[in-house]
XYZ file of C-alpha atoms in Angstrom:
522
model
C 54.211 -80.160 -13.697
C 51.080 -79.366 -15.487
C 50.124 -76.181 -15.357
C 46.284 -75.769 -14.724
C 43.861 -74.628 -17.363
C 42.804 -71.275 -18.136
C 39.582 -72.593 -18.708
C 39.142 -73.431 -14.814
C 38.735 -69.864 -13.468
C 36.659 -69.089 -16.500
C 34.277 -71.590 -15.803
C 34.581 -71.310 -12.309
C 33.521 -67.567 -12.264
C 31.375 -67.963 -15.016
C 29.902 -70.578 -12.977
C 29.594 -68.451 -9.939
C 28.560 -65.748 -11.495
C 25.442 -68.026 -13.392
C 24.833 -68.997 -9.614
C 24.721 -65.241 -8.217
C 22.475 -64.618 -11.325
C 20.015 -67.577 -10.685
C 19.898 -66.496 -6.612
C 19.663 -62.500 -7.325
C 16.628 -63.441 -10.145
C 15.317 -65.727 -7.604
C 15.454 -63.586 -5.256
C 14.279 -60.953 -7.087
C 11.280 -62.602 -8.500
C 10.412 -63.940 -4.955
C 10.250 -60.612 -3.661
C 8.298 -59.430 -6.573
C 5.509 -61.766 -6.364
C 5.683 -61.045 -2.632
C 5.060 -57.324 -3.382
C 2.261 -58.161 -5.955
C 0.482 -60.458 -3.287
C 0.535 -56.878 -1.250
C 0.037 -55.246 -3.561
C -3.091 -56.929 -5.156
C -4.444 -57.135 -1.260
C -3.977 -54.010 -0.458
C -5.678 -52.253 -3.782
C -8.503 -54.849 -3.126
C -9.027 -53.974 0.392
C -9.366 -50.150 -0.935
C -11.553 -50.922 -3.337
C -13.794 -52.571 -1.467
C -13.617 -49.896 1.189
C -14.873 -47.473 -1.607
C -17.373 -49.550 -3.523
C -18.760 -50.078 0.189
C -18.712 -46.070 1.005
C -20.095 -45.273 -2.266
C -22.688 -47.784 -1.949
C -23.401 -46.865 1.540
C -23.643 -42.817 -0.045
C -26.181 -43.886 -2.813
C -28.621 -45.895 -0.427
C -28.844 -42.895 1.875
C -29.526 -40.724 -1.154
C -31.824 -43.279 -2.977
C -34.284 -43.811 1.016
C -33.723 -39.777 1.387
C -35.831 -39.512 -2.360
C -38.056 -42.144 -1.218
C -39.052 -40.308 1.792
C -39.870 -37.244 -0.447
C -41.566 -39.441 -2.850
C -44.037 -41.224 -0.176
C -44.870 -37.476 0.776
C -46.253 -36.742 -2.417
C -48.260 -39.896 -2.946
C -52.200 -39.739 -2.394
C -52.948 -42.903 -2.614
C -51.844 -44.742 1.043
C -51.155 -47.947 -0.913
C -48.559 -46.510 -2.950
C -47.429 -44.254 -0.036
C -47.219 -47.673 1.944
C -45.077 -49.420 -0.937
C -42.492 -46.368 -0.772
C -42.278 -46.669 2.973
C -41.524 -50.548 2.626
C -39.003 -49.527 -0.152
C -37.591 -47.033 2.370
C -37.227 -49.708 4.672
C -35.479 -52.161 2.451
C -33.151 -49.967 1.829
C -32.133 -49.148 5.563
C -32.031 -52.981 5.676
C -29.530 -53.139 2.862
C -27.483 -49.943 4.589
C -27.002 -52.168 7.707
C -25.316 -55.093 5.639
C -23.515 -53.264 3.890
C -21.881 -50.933 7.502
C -21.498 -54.141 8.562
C -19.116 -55.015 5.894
C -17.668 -51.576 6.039
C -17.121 -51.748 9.998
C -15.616 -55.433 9.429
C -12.329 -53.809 7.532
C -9.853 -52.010 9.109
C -10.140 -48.524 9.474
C -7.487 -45.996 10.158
C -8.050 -42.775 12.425
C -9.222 -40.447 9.793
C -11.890 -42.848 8.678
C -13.165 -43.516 12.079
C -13.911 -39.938 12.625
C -15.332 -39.211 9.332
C -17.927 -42.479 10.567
C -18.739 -41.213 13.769
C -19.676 -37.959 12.080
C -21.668 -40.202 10.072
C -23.382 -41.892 12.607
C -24.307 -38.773 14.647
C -26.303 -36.974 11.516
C -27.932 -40.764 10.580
C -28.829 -40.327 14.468
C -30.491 -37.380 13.976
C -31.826 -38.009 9.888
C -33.663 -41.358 11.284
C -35.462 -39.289 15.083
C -36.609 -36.966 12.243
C -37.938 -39.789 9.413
C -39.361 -42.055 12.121
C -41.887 -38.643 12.727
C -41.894 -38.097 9.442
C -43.543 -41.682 8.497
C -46.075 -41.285 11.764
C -47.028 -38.376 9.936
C -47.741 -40.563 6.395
C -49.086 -43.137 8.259
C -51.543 -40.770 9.781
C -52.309 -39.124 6.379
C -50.493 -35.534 7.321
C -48.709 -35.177 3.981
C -48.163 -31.614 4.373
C -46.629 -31.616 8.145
C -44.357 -34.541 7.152
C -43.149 -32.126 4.051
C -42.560 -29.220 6.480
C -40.542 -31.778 9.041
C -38.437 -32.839 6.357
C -37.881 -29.875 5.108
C -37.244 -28.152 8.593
C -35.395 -31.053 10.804
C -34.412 -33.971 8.387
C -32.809 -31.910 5.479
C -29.750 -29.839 7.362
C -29.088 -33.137 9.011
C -29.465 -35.029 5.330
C -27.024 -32.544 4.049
C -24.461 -32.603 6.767
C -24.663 -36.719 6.212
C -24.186 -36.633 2.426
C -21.208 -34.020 3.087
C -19.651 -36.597 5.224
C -20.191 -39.556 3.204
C -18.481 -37.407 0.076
C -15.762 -36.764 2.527
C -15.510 -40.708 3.168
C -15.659 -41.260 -0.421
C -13.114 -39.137 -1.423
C -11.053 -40.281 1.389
C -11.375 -43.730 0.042
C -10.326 -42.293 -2.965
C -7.017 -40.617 -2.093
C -6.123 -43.535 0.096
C -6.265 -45.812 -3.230
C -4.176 -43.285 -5.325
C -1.966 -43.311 -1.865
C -1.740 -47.284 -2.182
C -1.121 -46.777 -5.906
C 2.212 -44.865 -4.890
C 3.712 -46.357 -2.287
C 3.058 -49.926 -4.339
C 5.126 -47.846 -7.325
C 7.728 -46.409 -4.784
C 7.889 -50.085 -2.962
C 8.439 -51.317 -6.810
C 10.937 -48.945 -7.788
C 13.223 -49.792 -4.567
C 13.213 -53.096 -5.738
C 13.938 -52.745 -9.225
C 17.130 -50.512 -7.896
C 17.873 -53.172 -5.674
C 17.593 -56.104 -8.608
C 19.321 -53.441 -10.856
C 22.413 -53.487 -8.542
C 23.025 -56.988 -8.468
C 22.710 -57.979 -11.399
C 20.645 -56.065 -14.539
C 20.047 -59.105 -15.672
C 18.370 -60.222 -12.786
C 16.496 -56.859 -12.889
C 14.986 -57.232 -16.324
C 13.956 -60.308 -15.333
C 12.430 -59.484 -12.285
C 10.939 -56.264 -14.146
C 9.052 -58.343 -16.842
C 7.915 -60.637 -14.373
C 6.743 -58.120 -11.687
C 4.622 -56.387 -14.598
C 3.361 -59.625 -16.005
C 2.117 -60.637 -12.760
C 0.827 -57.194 -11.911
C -1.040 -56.946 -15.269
C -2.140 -60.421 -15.070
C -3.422 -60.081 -11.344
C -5.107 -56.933 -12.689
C -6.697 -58.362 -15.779
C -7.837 -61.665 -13.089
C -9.501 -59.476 -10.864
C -11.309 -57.628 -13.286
C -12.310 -60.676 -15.022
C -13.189 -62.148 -12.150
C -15.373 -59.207 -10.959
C -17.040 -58.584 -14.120
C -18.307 -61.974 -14.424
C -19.596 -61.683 -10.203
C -21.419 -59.003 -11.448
C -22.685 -59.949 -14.891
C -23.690 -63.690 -12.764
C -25.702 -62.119 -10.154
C -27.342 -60.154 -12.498
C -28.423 -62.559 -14.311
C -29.616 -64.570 -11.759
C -31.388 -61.693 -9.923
C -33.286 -60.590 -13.367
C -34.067 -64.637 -13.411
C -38.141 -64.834 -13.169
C -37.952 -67.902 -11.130
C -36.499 -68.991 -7.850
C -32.875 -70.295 -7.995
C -31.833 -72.460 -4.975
C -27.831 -73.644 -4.520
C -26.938 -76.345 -2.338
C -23.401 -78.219 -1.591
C -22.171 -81.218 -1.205
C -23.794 -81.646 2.254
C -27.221 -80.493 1.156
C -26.709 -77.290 3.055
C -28.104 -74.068 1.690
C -25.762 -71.987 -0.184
C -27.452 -69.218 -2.437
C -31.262 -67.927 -2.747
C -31.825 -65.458 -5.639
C -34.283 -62.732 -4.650
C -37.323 -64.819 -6.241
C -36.265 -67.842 -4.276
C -35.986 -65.390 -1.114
C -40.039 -64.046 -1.480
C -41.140 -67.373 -2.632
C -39.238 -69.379 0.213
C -40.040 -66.199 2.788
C -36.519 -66.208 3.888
C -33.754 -63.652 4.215
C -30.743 -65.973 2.451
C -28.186 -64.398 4.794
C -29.893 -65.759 7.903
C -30.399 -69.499 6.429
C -27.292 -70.250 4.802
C -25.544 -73.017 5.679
C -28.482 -74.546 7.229
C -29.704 -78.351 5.963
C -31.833 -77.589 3.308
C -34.897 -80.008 4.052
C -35.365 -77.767 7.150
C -35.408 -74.627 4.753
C -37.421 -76.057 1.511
C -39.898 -78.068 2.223
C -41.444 -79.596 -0.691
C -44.910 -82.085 -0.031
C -46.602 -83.978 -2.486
C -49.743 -82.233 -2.319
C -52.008 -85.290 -1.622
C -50.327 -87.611 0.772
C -48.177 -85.184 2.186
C -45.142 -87.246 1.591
C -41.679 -85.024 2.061
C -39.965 -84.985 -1.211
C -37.086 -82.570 -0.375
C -34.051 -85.306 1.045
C -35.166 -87.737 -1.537
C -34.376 -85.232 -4.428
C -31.279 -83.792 -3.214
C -30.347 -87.326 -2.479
C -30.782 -88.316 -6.190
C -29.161 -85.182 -7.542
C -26.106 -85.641 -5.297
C -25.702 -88.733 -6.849
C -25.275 -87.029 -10.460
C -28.668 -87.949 -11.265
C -31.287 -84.845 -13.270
C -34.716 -84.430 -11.538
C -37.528 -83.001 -12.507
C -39.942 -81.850 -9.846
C -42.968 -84.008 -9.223
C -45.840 -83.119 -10.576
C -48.325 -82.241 -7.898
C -45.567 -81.316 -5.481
C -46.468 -77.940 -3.381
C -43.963 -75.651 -1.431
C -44.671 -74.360 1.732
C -42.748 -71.114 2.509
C -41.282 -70.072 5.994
C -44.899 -68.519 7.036
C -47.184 -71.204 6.633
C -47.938 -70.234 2.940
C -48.298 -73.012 0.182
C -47.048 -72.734 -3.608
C -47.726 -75.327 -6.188
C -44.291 -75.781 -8.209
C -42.777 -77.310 -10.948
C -38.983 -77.188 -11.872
C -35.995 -79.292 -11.767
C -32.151 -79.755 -10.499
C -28.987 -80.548 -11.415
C -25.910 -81.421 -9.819
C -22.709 -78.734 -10.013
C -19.647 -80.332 -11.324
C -16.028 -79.268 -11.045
C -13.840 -79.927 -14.056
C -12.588 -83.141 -12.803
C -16.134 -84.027 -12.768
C -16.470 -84.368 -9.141
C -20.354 -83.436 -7.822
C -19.747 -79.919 -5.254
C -23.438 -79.475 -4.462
C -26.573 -78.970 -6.876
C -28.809 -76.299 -8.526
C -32.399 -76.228 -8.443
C -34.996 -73.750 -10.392
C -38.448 -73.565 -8.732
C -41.467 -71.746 -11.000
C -44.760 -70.728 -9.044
C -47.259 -72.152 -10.934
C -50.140 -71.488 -8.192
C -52.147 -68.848 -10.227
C -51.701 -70.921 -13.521
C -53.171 -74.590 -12.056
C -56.030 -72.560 -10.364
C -56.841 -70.712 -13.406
C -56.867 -74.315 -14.866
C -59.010 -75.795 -12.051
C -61.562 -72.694 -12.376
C -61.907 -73.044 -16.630
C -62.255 -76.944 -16.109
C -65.202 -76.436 -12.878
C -66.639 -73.653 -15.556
C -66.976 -75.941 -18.458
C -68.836 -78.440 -16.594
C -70.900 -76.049 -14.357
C -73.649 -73.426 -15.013
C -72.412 -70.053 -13.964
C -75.255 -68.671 -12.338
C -76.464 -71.430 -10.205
C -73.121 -73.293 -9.386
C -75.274 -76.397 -10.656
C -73.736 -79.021 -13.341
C -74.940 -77.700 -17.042
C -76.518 -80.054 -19.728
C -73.308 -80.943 -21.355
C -71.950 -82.309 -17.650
C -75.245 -83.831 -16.631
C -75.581 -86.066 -20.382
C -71.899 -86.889 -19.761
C -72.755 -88.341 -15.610
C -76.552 -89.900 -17.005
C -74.713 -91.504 -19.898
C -72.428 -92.754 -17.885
C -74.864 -93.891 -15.003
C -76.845 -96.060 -17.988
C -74.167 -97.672 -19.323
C -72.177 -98.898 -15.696
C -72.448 -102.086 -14.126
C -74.292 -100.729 -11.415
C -77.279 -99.950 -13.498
C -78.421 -103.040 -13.738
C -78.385 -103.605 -9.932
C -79.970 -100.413 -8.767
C -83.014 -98.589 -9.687
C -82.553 -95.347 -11.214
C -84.724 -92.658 -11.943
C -84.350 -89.218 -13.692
C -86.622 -86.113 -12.755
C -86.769 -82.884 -15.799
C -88.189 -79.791 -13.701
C -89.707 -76.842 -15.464
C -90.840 -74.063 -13.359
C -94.127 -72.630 -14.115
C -94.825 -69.019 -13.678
C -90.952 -67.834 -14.405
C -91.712 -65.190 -17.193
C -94.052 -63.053 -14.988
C -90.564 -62.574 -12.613
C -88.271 -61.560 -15.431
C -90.593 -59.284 -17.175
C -91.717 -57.621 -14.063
C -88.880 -57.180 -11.932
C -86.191 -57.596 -14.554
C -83.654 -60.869 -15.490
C -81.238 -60.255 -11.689
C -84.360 -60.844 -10.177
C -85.095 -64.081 -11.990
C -81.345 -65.162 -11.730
C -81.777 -64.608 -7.937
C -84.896 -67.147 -7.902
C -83.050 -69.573 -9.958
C -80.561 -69.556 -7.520
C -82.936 -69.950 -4.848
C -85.087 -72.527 -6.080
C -81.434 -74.259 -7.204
C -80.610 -74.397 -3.454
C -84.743 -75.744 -2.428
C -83.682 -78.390 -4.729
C -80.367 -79.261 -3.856
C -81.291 -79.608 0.053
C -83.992 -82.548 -1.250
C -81.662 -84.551 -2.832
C -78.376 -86.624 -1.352
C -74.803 -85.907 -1.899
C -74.706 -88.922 -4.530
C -77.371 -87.348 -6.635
C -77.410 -85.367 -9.344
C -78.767 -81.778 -10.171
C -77.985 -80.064 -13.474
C -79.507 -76.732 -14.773
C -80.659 -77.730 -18.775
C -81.022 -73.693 -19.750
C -83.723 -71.537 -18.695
C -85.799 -72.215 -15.917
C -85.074 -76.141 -16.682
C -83.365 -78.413 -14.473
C -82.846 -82.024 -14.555
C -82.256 -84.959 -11.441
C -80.487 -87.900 -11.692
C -81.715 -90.601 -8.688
C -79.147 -93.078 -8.661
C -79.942 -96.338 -6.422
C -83.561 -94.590 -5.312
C -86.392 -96.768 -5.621
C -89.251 -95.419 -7.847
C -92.154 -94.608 -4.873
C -88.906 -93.017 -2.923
C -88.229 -90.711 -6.341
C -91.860 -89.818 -6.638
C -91.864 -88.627 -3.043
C -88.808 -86.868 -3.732
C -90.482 -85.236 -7.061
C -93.696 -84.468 -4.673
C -91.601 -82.847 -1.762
C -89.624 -80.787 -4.478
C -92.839 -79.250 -6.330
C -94.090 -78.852 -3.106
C -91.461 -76.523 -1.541
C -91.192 -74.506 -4.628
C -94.830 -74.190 -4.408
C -95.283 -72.837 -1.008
C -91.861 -70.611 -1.923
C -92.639 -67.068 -1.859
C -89.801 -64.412 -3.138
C -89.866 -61.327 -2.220
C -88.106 -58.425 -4.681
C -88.614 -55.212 -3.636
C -92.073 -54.347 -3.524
C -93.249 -57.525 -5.032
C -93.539 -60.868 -3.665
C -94.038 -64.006 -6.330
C -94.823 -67.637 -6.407
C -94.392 -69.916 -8.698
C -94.404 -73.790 -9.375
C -92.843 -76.876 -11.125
C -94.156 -79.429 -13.360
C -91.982 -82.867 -12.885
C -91.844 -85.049 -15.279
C -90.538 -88.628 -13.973
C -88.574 -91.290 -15.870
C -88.121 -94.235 -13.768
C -85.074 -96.291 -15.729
C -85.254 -99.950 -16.035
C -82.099 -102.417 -16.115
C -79.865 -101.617 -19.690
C -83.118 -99.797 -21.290
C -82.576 -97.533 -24.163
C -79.786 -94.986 -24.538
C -79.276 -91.066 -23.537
C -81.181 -89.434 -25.984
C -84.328 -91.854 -25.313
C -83.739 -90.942 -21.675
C -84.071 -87.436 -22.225
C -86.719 -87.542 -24.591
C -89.092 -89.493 -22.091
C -88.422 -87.228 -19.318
C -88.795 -84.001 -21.067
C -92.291 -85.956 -22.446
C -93.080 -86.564 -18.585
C -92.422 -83.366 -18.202
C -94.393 -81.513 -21.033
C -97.481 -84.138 -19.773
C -97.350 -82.855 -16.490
C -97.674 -79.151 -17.348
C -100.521 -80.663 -19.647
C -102.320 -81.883 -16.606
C -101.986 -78.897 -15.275
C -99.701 -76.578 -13.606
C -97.810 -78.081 -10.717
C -98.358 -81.486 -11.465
C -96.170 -84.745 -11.348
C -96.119 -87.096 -14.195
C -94.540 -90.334 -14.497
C -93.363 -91.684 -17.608
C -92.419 -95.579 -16.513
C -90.838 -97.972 -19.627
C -90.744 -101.021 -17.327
C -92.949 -103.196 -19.156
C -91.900 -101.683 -22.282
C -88.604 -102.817 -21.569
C -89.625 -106.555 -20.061
């Protein structure tokens, strides 16, 4: 008979024993990542109970110092921008007790909050008389109520919320120790079975602690350092998904959009930015997100105008871009909106000024040579008649040199609107300097332009302005070009008229004179 190997045992115990090891270290390790995941939740649930507490502490300080600060201002504006700051922050308080009040909260923290609560009871009776005060202008009775009602409860308050604070605090060093003790009992317990097992389980349960650790403050430090950076981003920064639903406003994108972000997210994002193009009105919003959801890069239209939640309307440029994941798959889009409403208007005004005279609101020379160039050289101008009128008022200098140069602007303006209400809407009146102005008739038959010229030296004739104590009257001597089909250029234009012009005021004063090329021209 053979007699069995001495191997067998060996490698049967060796084998059981590599099986105890491989369920004690999988046990072990189980339980350790078990006790991280508690861990990890449990430190991040006091965290944020503190961060919350301590945030809650500072606002309460920072609207307390605004208070004081809107006491001391003079000026009601300013005093009026504290009290909105003041209010902003008891907005901001309210999210974040929300928050707060949404974790759970042992005995010890409820009581130290209802404390709370009764001396913000009594802080706001005594700041909601305090601002009636500012608003009425009482500076010195709103100090005194402060000082006498809203300080002792202030005090009591901040007490508390240091209490809560350090609460928080203890509780986390608390959390700390029974995670260690919890860690200990199971390193004992690994250590026991098997101390190979329990190194193992050791250098796991402190890789994964350390990891977890370094992971959530990775992870928080680049939260922070991305809102940040998108809050200290000049323009407005709008994140949708995959659905086109709203997702993230930065604070521009809030003012610009006049929305709160918390109380429109989620919602389709046509119904929350609605962008127009500003002349037909067409909605560009779903057609953009559309595109961009596709994978495609868009660049806002030019022309395209924003109107906000309250009616207002922005002109904006910008683009957006869809958000990939790293298998490339599209999870929603980003899109940057710049207010460019001040810059296109400022654009609008230096283009109106370089074509307009200042003082009169009229077209100036360099406008009016551009439109009569333009008028002589068209297709219509041998179809219509056309006829140009150069105006010089007679009897100016006596205005300026006895009631002073506002006076004579004010008559230039005047005499600008006698003028303009003799003419039609398709007609042309330009101030050429001075007290000289120039009409363009376009499609006016020549006796209808000399009527015109006739009614026009008329009314400015029987004008009388009155300047403080002095009353004047002057006149106009027209000069009349009437413009045959293709005949000469600008520059002969001009010259004839401003010879009609200087033949009138020849004739004598307030006279008409009419310089007609017609059978020159034939």
């Amino acid at each position: 008979m053979k007699r069995p190997s001495a191997l067998v045992p060996v490698i049967a115990g060796f084998s059981v024993m590599l099986l105890l090891m491989a369920a004690v270290t999988a046990i072990g390790v189980t339980y350790v990542r078990i006790l991280s995941d508690q861990l990890t939740a449990i430190v991040a649930e006091r965290n944020q109970k503190a961060e919350l507490a301590t945030a809650m502490h500072a606002l309460h300080e920072g609207r307390y110092q605004a208070l004081m600060l809107a006491t001391s201002l003079q000026d009601p504006f300013a005093r009026d921008e504290e009290i909105l700051r003041f209010s902003r922050m008891a907005q901001d308080f309210m999210l974040l007790r929300d928050k707060f009040l949404a974790l759970p909260l042992d005995d010890a923290e409820l009581e130290l909050w209802q404390g709370i609560r009764t001396d913000v009871r009594s802080v706001e009776i005594g700041v909601d008389q305090a601002i009636d005060l500012l608003h009425a202008d009482e500076l010195e009775a709103a100090r005194t109520l402060i000082r006498r009602q809203v300080l002792p409860a202030q005090e009591s308050m901040m007490r508390k919320w240091g209490s809560l604070v350090d609460l928080q605090r203890k509780k986390n060093q608390e959390a700390m120790d029974e995670a260690r003790h919890a860690s200990s009992n199971a390193s004992q317990l690994t250590l026991g079975l098997s101390a190979g097992a329990f190194l193992v389980g050791l250098v796991i349960a402190g890789f994964v602690i350390r990891l977890s650790r370094r992971l959530e403050n990775a992870l928080f430090q680049e939260k922070e350092m991305a809102q940040v950076t998108l809050h200290a981003i000049g323009d407005a920064v709008i994140r949708f998904d995959d659905k086109a639903s709203l997702a993230y406003l930065n604070p521009v994108a809030e003012q610009l959009l006049g929305l709160q972000a918390g109380s429109v997210r989620h919602y389709p994002l046509d119904t929350v930015l609605r962008l127009q193009d500003k002349t037909d009105r067409t909605e560009l919003t779903t057609q953009l997100v559309t595109s961009v959801l596709q994978g495609n890069h868009e660049s806002i239209p030019f022309g395209a105008t924003l109107i906000s939640g309250p009616g207002m309307e922005f002109d904006v440029e910008g683009s957006c871009a869809p958000i990939h994941t790293h298998g490339g798959d599209i999870i929603g889009g980003v899109l940057v909106l710049r207010d460019v409403t001040e810059d296109r208007e400022l654009h609008r005004k230096l283009i109106w000024q370089a074509d307009h005279d200042a003082l009169t609101g009229l077209l100036n020379r360099r406008a009016f040579e551009a439109r009569l160039s333009q008028s002589l050289v068209s297709k219509r101008a041998g179809e219509f008649p056309l006829s140009v009128l150069y105006i010089d008022l007679d009897r100016f200098k006596p205005v300026n040199d006895t009631a002073g140069h506002a006076a004579g602007d004010e008559l230039l303006r005047r005499i600008s609107a006698i003028m303009q209400a003799r003419i039609r809407d398709t007609d042309t009146l330009a101030r050429m300097g001075g007290d000289e102005f120039a009409i363009v008739l376009s499609a006016c038959p020549d006796a209808m332009a000399e009527e015109i010229a006739q009614q026009i030296r008329a009314d400015i004739r029987q004008f009388h302005f009155a300047w403080e104590n002095h009353t004047f009257q002057v006149g106009a001597s027209i000069g009349i070009v009437h413009v045959p089909p293709h005949w000469a250029s600008l520059d002969d234009c001009l010259v004839a008229a401003d010879a009609a012009c200087y033949k009138a005021k020849q004739g004598g004063r307030n006279q008409v004179a009419v310089h007609n090329r017609s059978a020159e021209a034939a």
